[in-house]
């Protein structure tokens, strides 16, 4: 149910009390009170969700963000990308205060390790060449056959766990519990460095997987546990609808082990049935707080053209207004 501000309620009650007590009041005064209350209620309802937001890879610039905030299309919040293992761009850094001063709500995003269609830790067959001493029978000039031993490189198939590329911070081979703790510490430090207040939700970006491997479940469970242990920020999750139920059940258990009974914030990606006036839970998951339903489009507002993904949220600032029930 939408929250209506007390000024609206009080205006209606005042008018009702005046009439109920028989106090002399002219009809225009009653009409004015009721009209004022109605206008306030309408204004308050327009401030309720769903709230339209967008995200884009790199920071568009201060002028662009101001132009979009004052455009006819009512975008209220924006995805705020932390520099992260799988999002190396750092153009959003240092922009929290600027965006807050403009009036933008924000959803803090941390793009952690991804599977990229692979099974982390799974061995694959590769060809290696080794040198072996092999027998070689040859004929001599006299017609006799003799056996000699020669060194020869021969191919063999071996099973290996692929390694991440040298210097890489983003690899399917980093998807494990140990890395989950490491990346949680990184996400916490970066969120604090950007000036976000205690209690801010950090959305861990978990891209779509056909199936969720055990290593990925270990990764985001460890990430969740570490964020909870630190206590400054709240864990949230960006996940595709295809994987959302699995992720939800897993992290719900981690929260329960920490004495938290409420649902964690989920940002669900799905284009099926999306509309900007729908509540996020209409994506098909009752725990959804944000619904991303338009991907990879380009929009122009106030003369500024941006490539974006479009979402709706229950709250005008998804990272800063959400609290998990204790």
Short mmCIF file of C-alpha atoms in Angstrom, two decimals:
data_model
loop_
_atom_site.label_atom_id
_atom_site.label_comp_id
_atom_site.label_asym_id
_atom_site.label_seq_id
_atom_site.Cartn_x
_atom_site.Cartn_y
_atom_site.Cartn_z
CA UNK A 1 0.00 0.00 0.00
CA UNK A 2 1.39 3.47 -0.89
CA UNK A 3 2.52 5.60 2.04
CA UNK A 4 0.58 8.88 2.11
CA UNK A 5 2.17 11.76 3.97
CA UNK A 6 0.55 13.02 7.19
CA UNK A 7 -0.15 16.44 5.69
CA UNK A 8 -2.73 14.82 3.40
CA UNK A 9 -4.40 12.86 6.17
CA UNK A 10 -4.46 15.82 8.55
CA UNK A 11 -6.16 18.02 5.98
CA UNK A 12 -9.00 15.54 5.59
CA UNK A 13 -9.33 15.00 9.35
CA UNK A 14 -9.42 18.73 10.01
CA UNK A 15 -12.29 19.21 7.59
CA UNK A 16 -14.17 16.26 9.08
CA UNK A 17 -13.70 17.45 12.67
CA UNK A 18 -14.94 20.93 11.87
CA UNK A 19 -18.12 19.57 10.35
CA UNK A 20 -18.57 16.92 13.06
CA UNK A 21 -18.37 19.44 15.93
CA UNK A 22 -20.85 21.81 14.36
CA UNK A 23 -18.35 24.63 14.16
CA UNK A 24 -19.44 27.35 11.83
CA UNK A 25 -17.53 27.22 8.61
CA UNK A 26 -18.37 28.43 5.17
CA UNK A 27 -18.77 25.87 2.37
CA UNK A 28 -15.80 27.30 0.43
CA UNK A 29 -13.56 26.61 3.46
CA UNK A 30 -14.60 22.94 3.56
CA UNK A 31 -14.15 22.68 -0.16
CA UNK A 32 -10.73 24.25 0.06
CA UNK A 33 -9.61 21.81 2.76
CA UNK A 34 -10.84 18.79 0.83
CA UNK A 35 -9.36 20.05 -2.43
CA UNK A 36 -6.02 20.66 -0.75
CA UNK A 37 -6.07 17.18 0.75
CA UNK A 38 -6.92 15.64 -2.61
CA UNK A 39 -4.11 17.53 -4.33
CA UNK A 40 -1.64 16.45 -1.64
CA UNK A 41 -2.71 12.81 -1.86
CA UNK A 42 -2.38 12.86 -5.65
CA UNK A 43 1.07 14.39 -5.30
CA UNK A 44 2.09 11.83 -2.72
CA UNK A 45 0.88 8.93 -4.85
CA UNK A 46 2.91 10.23 -7.79
CA UNK A 47 5.99 9.87 -5.59
CA UNK A 48 5.35 6.18 -4.90
CA UNK A 49 6.73 3.29 -6.92
CA UNK A 50 7.41 1.83 -9.25
CA UNK A 51 10.34 4.17 -9.83
CA UNK A 52 11.99 4.22 -13.23
CA UNK A 53 15.77 3.83 -13.38
CA UNK A 54 18.55 2.97 -15.81
CA UNK A 55 22.11 1.76 -15.86
CA UNK A 56 24.87 2.29 -18.39
CA UNK A 57 28.45 1.03 -18.49
CA UNK A 58 30.40 4.30 -18.20
CA UNK A 59 29.52 7.53 -16.41
CA UNK A 60 27.76 9.78 -18.96
CA UNK A 61 29.07 13.04 -17.50
CA UNK A 62 27.59 15.62 -15.14
CA UNK A 63 25.80 17.60 -17.87
CA UNK A 64 24.24 14.46 -19.32
CA UNK A 65 23.00 13.29 -15.94
CA UNK A 66 21.46 16.68 -15.23
CA UNK A 67 19.82 16.71 -18.67
CA UNK A 68 18.24 13.30 -18.12
CA UNK A 69 17.02 14.14 -14.64
CA UNK A 70 15.11 17.15 -15.96
CA UNK A 71 13.75 15.36 -19.05
CA UNK A 72 10.10 14.50 -19.62
CA UNK A 73 10.71 10.78 -19.00
CA UNK A 74 10.87 10.47 -15.21
CA UNK A 75 14.05 8.52 -14.53
CA UNK A 76 14.56 8.72 -10.77
CA UNK A 77 17.61 6.54 -10.08
CA UNK A 78 20.71 5.20 -11.79
CA UNK A 79 22.98 2.17 -11.44
CA UNK A 80 26.25 3.20 -9.78
CA UNK A 81 29.05 0.88 -10.95
CA UNK A 82 31.92 0.29 -8.57
CA UNK A 83 35.25 -0.55 -10.16
CA UNK A 84 35.18 -4.34 -9.82
CA UNK A 85 36.86 -7.54 -11.08
CA UNK A 86 34.56 -7.83 -14.11
CA UNK A 87 33.89 -4.09 -14.55
CA UNK A 88 37.24 -2.39 -14.97
CA UNK A 89 35.80 1.03 -15.88
CA UNK A 90 36.24 3.49 -13.01
CA UNK A 91 34.40 6.49 -14.46
CA UNK A 92 31.65 6.39 -11.79
CA UNK A 93 34.13 6.79 -8.96
CA UNK A 94 33.80 10.05 -7.05
CA UNK A 95 30.34 10.83 -8.48
CA UNK A 96 28.14 9.82 -5.56
CA UNK A 97 27.93 13.31 -4.04
CA UNK A 98 27.38 14.92 -7.43
CA UNK A 99 24.51 12.57 -8.25
CA UNK A 100 22.98 12.89 -4.79
CA UNK A 101 23.11 16.69 -4.98
CA UNK A 102 21.30 16.55 -8.33
CA UNK A 103 18.60 14.41 -6.76
CA UNK A 104 19.40 11.03 -8.29
CA UNK A 105 18.67 7.82 -6.40
CA UNK A 106 21.28 5.08 -6.80
CA UNK A 107 21.72 1.33 -6.98
CA UNK A 108 25.30 0.32 -6.14
CA UNK A 109 26.54 -2.46 -8.47
CA UNK A 110 29.54 -4.74 -7.95
CA UNK A 111 30.26 -7.01 -10.93
CA UNK A 112 32.02 -9.96 -9.33
CA UNK A 113 33.34 -13.15 -10.87
CA UNK A 114 31.30 -14.86 -13.59
CA UNK A 115 31.21 -18.33 -15.11
CA UNK A 116 30.99 -17.08 -18.72
CA UNK A 117 29.38 -20.36 -19.78
CA UNK A 118 32.10 -22.50 -18.22
CA UNK A 119 32.14 -24.81 -15.22
CA UNK A 120 34.70 -23.42 -12.75
CA UNK A 121 37.39 -25.91 -11.79
CA UNK A 122 36.36 -28.40 -14.46
CA UNK A 123 39.28 -30.13 -16.14
CA UNK A 124 39.52 -30.02 -19.91
CA UNK A 125 41.47 -32.20 -22.31
CA UNK A 126 44.37 -30.42 -23.97
CA UNK A 127 47.14 -31.58 -26.26
CA UNK A 128 50.67 -31.47 -24.95
CA UNK A 129 53.86 -32.56 -26.70
CA UNK A 130 56.45 -34.59 -24.86
CA UNK A 131 59.80 -36.04 -25.89
CA UNK A 132 60.08 -39.80 -25.86
CA UNK A 133 62.90 -42.20 -26.70
CA UNK A 134 61.50 -44.50 -29.34
CA UNK A 135 62.79 -47.44 -31.32
CA UNK A 136 63.47 -46.95 -34.96
CA UNK A 137 64.40 -49.81 -37.32
CA UNK A 138 66.42 -48.86 -40.38
CA UNK A 139 68.32 -50.61 -43.13
CA UNK A 140 72.04 -50.20 -43.45
CA UNK A 141 73.87 -49.91 -46.75
CA UNK A 142 74.65 -53.57 -46.55
CA UNK A 143 70.96 -54.42 -46.41
CA UNK A 144 70.91 -55.37 -42.77
CA UNK A 145 68.18 -54.14 -40.44
CA UNK A 146 69.31 -52.48 -37.25
CA UNK A 147 67.42 -50.92 -34.38
CA UNK A 148 68.27 -47.48 -33.14
CA UNK A 149 66.83 -45.30 -30.40
CA UNK A 150 65.94 -41.71 -31.22
CA UNK A 151 64.26 -38.85 -29.34
CA UNK A 152 60.94 -37.81 -30.84
CA UNK A 153 58.23 -35.26 -29.86
CA UNK A 154 54.85 -36.94 -29.67
CA UNK A 155 51.35 -35.52 -28.83
CA UNK A 156 49.50 -36.72 -25.74
CA UNK A 157 46.11 -35.78 -24.27
CA UNK A 158 46.13 -34.57 -20.66
CA UNK A 159 43.41 -33.22 -18.32
CA UNK A 160 44.12 -29.80 -16.87
CA UNK A 161 42.26 -27.08 -14.96
CA UNK A 162 42.48 -23.97 -17.16
CA UNK A 163 44.31 -21.01 -15.68
CA UNK A 164 43.19 -17.42 -15.75
CA UNK A 165 45.05 -15.17 -18.15
CA UNK A 166 48.09 -13.51 -16.65
CA UNK A 167 47.14 -10.27 -14.91
CA UNK A 168 43.40 -10.94 -15.18
CA UNK A 169 41.07 -10.04 -12.31
CA UNK A 170 38.01 -11.60 -13.96
CA UNK A 171 37.91 -15.29 -14.78
CA UNK A 172 35.67 -18.33 -14.39
CA UNK A 173 38.63 -19.91 -12.64
CA UNK A 174 38.28 -17.38 -9.81
CA UNK A 175 34.75 -18.54 -8.98
CA UNK A 176 35.17 -20.12 -5.55
CA UNK A 177 34.53 -19.41 -1.87
CA UNK A 178 37.98 -17.99 -1.17
CA UNK A 179 37.58 -15.46 -3.96
CA UNK A 180 34.09 -14.64 -2.69
CA UNK A 181 35.57 -13.43 0.59
CA UNK A 182 38.26 -11.46 -1.22
CA UNK A 183 35.77 -9.78 -3.55
CA UNK A 184 33.42 -8.99 -0.64
CA UNK A 185 36.23 -7.14 1.11
CA UNK A 186 36.90 -5.26 -2.11
CA UNK A 187 33.24 -4.34 -2.55
CA UNK A 188 32.99 -3.13 1.06
CA UNK A 189 36.13 -0.99 0.77
CA UNK A 190 35.04 0.56 -2.52
CA UNK A 191 31.52 1.33 -1.31
CA UNK A 192 32.91 3.01 1.79
CA UNK A 193 35.47 4.95 -0.26
CA UNK A 194 32.66 6.36 -2.43
CA UNK A 195 31.02 7.83 0.65
CA UNK A 196 27.93 5.65 0.81
CA UNK A 197 26.35 5.56 4.26
CA UNK A 198 26.25 2.51 6.49
CA UNK A 199 23.25 0.38 5.57
CA UNK A 200 23.68 0.90 1.82
CA UNK A 201 22.86 -2.17 -0.26
CA UNK A 202 25.56 -3.49 -2.61
CA UNK A 203 24.07 -5.43 -5.52
CA UNK A 204 26.38 -8.31 -6.47
CA UNK A 205 26.04 -8.75 -10.23
CA UNK A 206 25.56 -12.46 -11.09
CA UNK A 207 25.11 -12.88 -14.83
CA UNK A 208 22.84 -15.53 -16.37
CA UNK A 209 23.91 -19.19 -16.23
CA UNK A 210 22.20 -22.16 -17.78
CA UNK A 211 22.75 -23.97 -14.48
CA UNK A 212 24.36 -22.57 -11.34
CA UNK A 213 27.51 -24.61 -10.59
CA UNK A 214 28.52 -25.45 -7.04
CA UNK A 215 31.56 -23.19 -7.27
CA UNK A 216 29.38 -20.16 -8.05
CA UNK A 217 27.07 -20.96 -5.16
CA UNK A 218 30.10 -21.16 -2.89
CA UNK A 219 31.31 -17.84 -4.29
CA UNK A 220 28.18 -15.76 -3.64
CA UNK A 221 27.47 -17.47 -0.32
CA UNK A 222 30.96 -16.58 0.91
CA UNK A 223 30.53 -13.04 -0.46
CA UNK A 224 27.24 -12.69 1.41
CA UNK A 225 28.61 -14.02 4.68
CA UNK A 226 31.57 -11.64 4.60
CA UNK A 227 29.40 -8.57 3.90
CA UNK A 228 27.16 -9.55 6.81
CA UNK A 229 30.15 -10.10 9.10
CA UNK A 230 31.54 -6.66 8.30
CA UNK A 231 28.17 -5.12 9.10
CA UNK A 232 28.52 -1.77 7.37
CA UNK A 233 26.55 -2.57 4.24
CA UNK A 234 23.77 -4.91 3.15
CA UNK A 235 24.12 -7.65 0.53
CA UNK A 236 21.86 -7.47 -2.52
CA UNK A 237 21.83 -9.40 -5.78
CA UNK A 238 21.38 -8.73 -9.48
CA UNK A 239 20.38 -12.03 -11.10
CA UNK A 240 18.58 -13.29 -14.17
CA UNK A 241 15.08 -14.65 -13.61
CA UNK A 242 16.36 -18.05 -14.81
CA UNK A 243 18.72 -18.29 -11.81
CA UNK A 244 16.95 -16.09 -9.26
CA UNK A 245 15.20 -18.80 -7.23
CA UNK A 246 18.41 -20.79 -6.73
CA UNK A 247 20.37 -17.72 -5.65
CA UNK A 248 17.54 -16.58 -3.37
CA UNK A 249 17.28 -19.93 -1.56
CA UNK A 250 21.03 -20.07 -1.03
CA UNK A 251 21.53 -16.56 0.32
CA UNK A 252 18.36 -16.75 2.40
CA UNK A 253 20.01 -19.57 4.33
CA UNK A 254 23.15 -17.48 4.85
CA UNK A 255 21.05 -14.61 6.19
CA UNK A 256 19.09 -16.95 8.45
CA UNK A 257 22.35 -18.28 9.91
CA UNK A 258 23.16 -14.67 10.84
CA UNK A 259 19.79 -14.19 12.53
CA UNK A 260 18.19 -12.23 9.68
CA UNK A 261 14.69 -13.31 8.73
CA UNK A 262 13.83 -10.72 6.09
CA UNK A 263 14.34 -11.05 2.35
CA UNK A 264 17.50 -9.61 0.80
CA UNK A 265 17.04 -7.10 -2.05
CA UNK A 266 16.94 -8.72 -5.49
CA UNK A 267 17.28 -6.99 -8.85
CA UNK A 268 15.82 -9.40 -11.42
CA UNK A 269 16.57 -9.29 -15.15
CA UNK A 270 13.84 -10.50 -17.49
CA UNK A 271 12.27 -8.99 -20.59
CA UNK A 272 9.13 -11.14 -20.38
CA UNK A 273 6.02 -9.02 -19.76
CA UNK A 274 7.95 -5.95 -18.66
CA UNK A 275 6.27 -2.56 -18.43
CA UNK A 276 7.42 0.57 -16.67
CA UNK A 277 4.22 0.83 -14.62
CA UNK A 278 4.50 -2.69 -13.18
CA UNK A 279 5.64 -3.54 -9.70
CA UNK A 280 9.01 -5.39 -9.61
CA UNK A 281 7.41 -8.46 -8.00
CA UNK A 282 5.36 -8.90 -11.17
CA UNK A 283 8.50 -10.30 -12.79
CA UNK A 284 7.39 -13.57 -11.18
CA UNK A 285 9.48 -13.48 -8.00
CA UNK A 286 7.80 -12.11 -4.89
CA UNK A 287 11.19 -11.10 -3.43
CA UNK A 288 12.10 -8.82 -6.36
CA UNK A 289 12.76 -5.21 -5.38
CA UNK A 290 13.97 -4.14 -8.82
CA UNK A 291 13.02 -5.44 -12.29
CA UNK A 292 15.27 -4.87 -15.30
CA UNK A 293 13.19 -5.47 -18.41
CA UNK A 294 14.67 -3.48 -21.30
CA UNK A 295 18.22 -4.27 -22.39
CA UNK A 296 20.67 -2.59 -24.73
CA UNK A 297 18.54 0.27 -26.02
CA UNK A 298 19.52 3.82 -26.91
CA UNK A 299 17.39 6.75 -25.72
CA UNK A 300 17.72 10.48 -26.23
CA UNK A 301 16.48 12.99 -23.63
CA UNK A 302 17.11 16.74 -23.67
CA UNK A 303 19.43 16.16 -26.60
CA UNK A 304 21.62 13.60 -24.77
CA UNK A 305 21.83 10.11 -26.31
CA UNK A 306 22.78 7.16 -24.07
CA UNK A 307 22.92 3.36 -24.37
CA UNK A 308 21.03 1.99 -21.39
CA UNK A 309 19.20 -0.86 -19.68
CA UNK A 310 15.85 0.12 -18.12
CA UNK A 311 14.51 -1.01 -14.73
CA UNK A 312 11.71 -0.27 -12.29
CA UNK A 313 12.20 -0.31 -8.51
CA UNK A 314 9.94 -0.27 -5.49
CA UNK A 315 12.05 2.51 -3.98
CA UNK A 316 13.39 5.75 -5.49
CA UNK A 317 16.95 4.90 -4.38
CA UNK A 318 17.25 1.10 -4.36
CA UNK A 319 20.57 0.94 -2.50
CA UNK A 320 19.87 3.62 0.06
CA UNK A 321 16.27 3.03 1.14
CA UNK A 322 16.09 -0.71 1.65
CA UNK A 323 16.39 -2.45 5.00
CA UNK A 324 16.45 -6.18 5.68
CA UNK A 325 14.15 -7.29 8.50
CA UNK A 326 15.93 -8.56 11.57
#
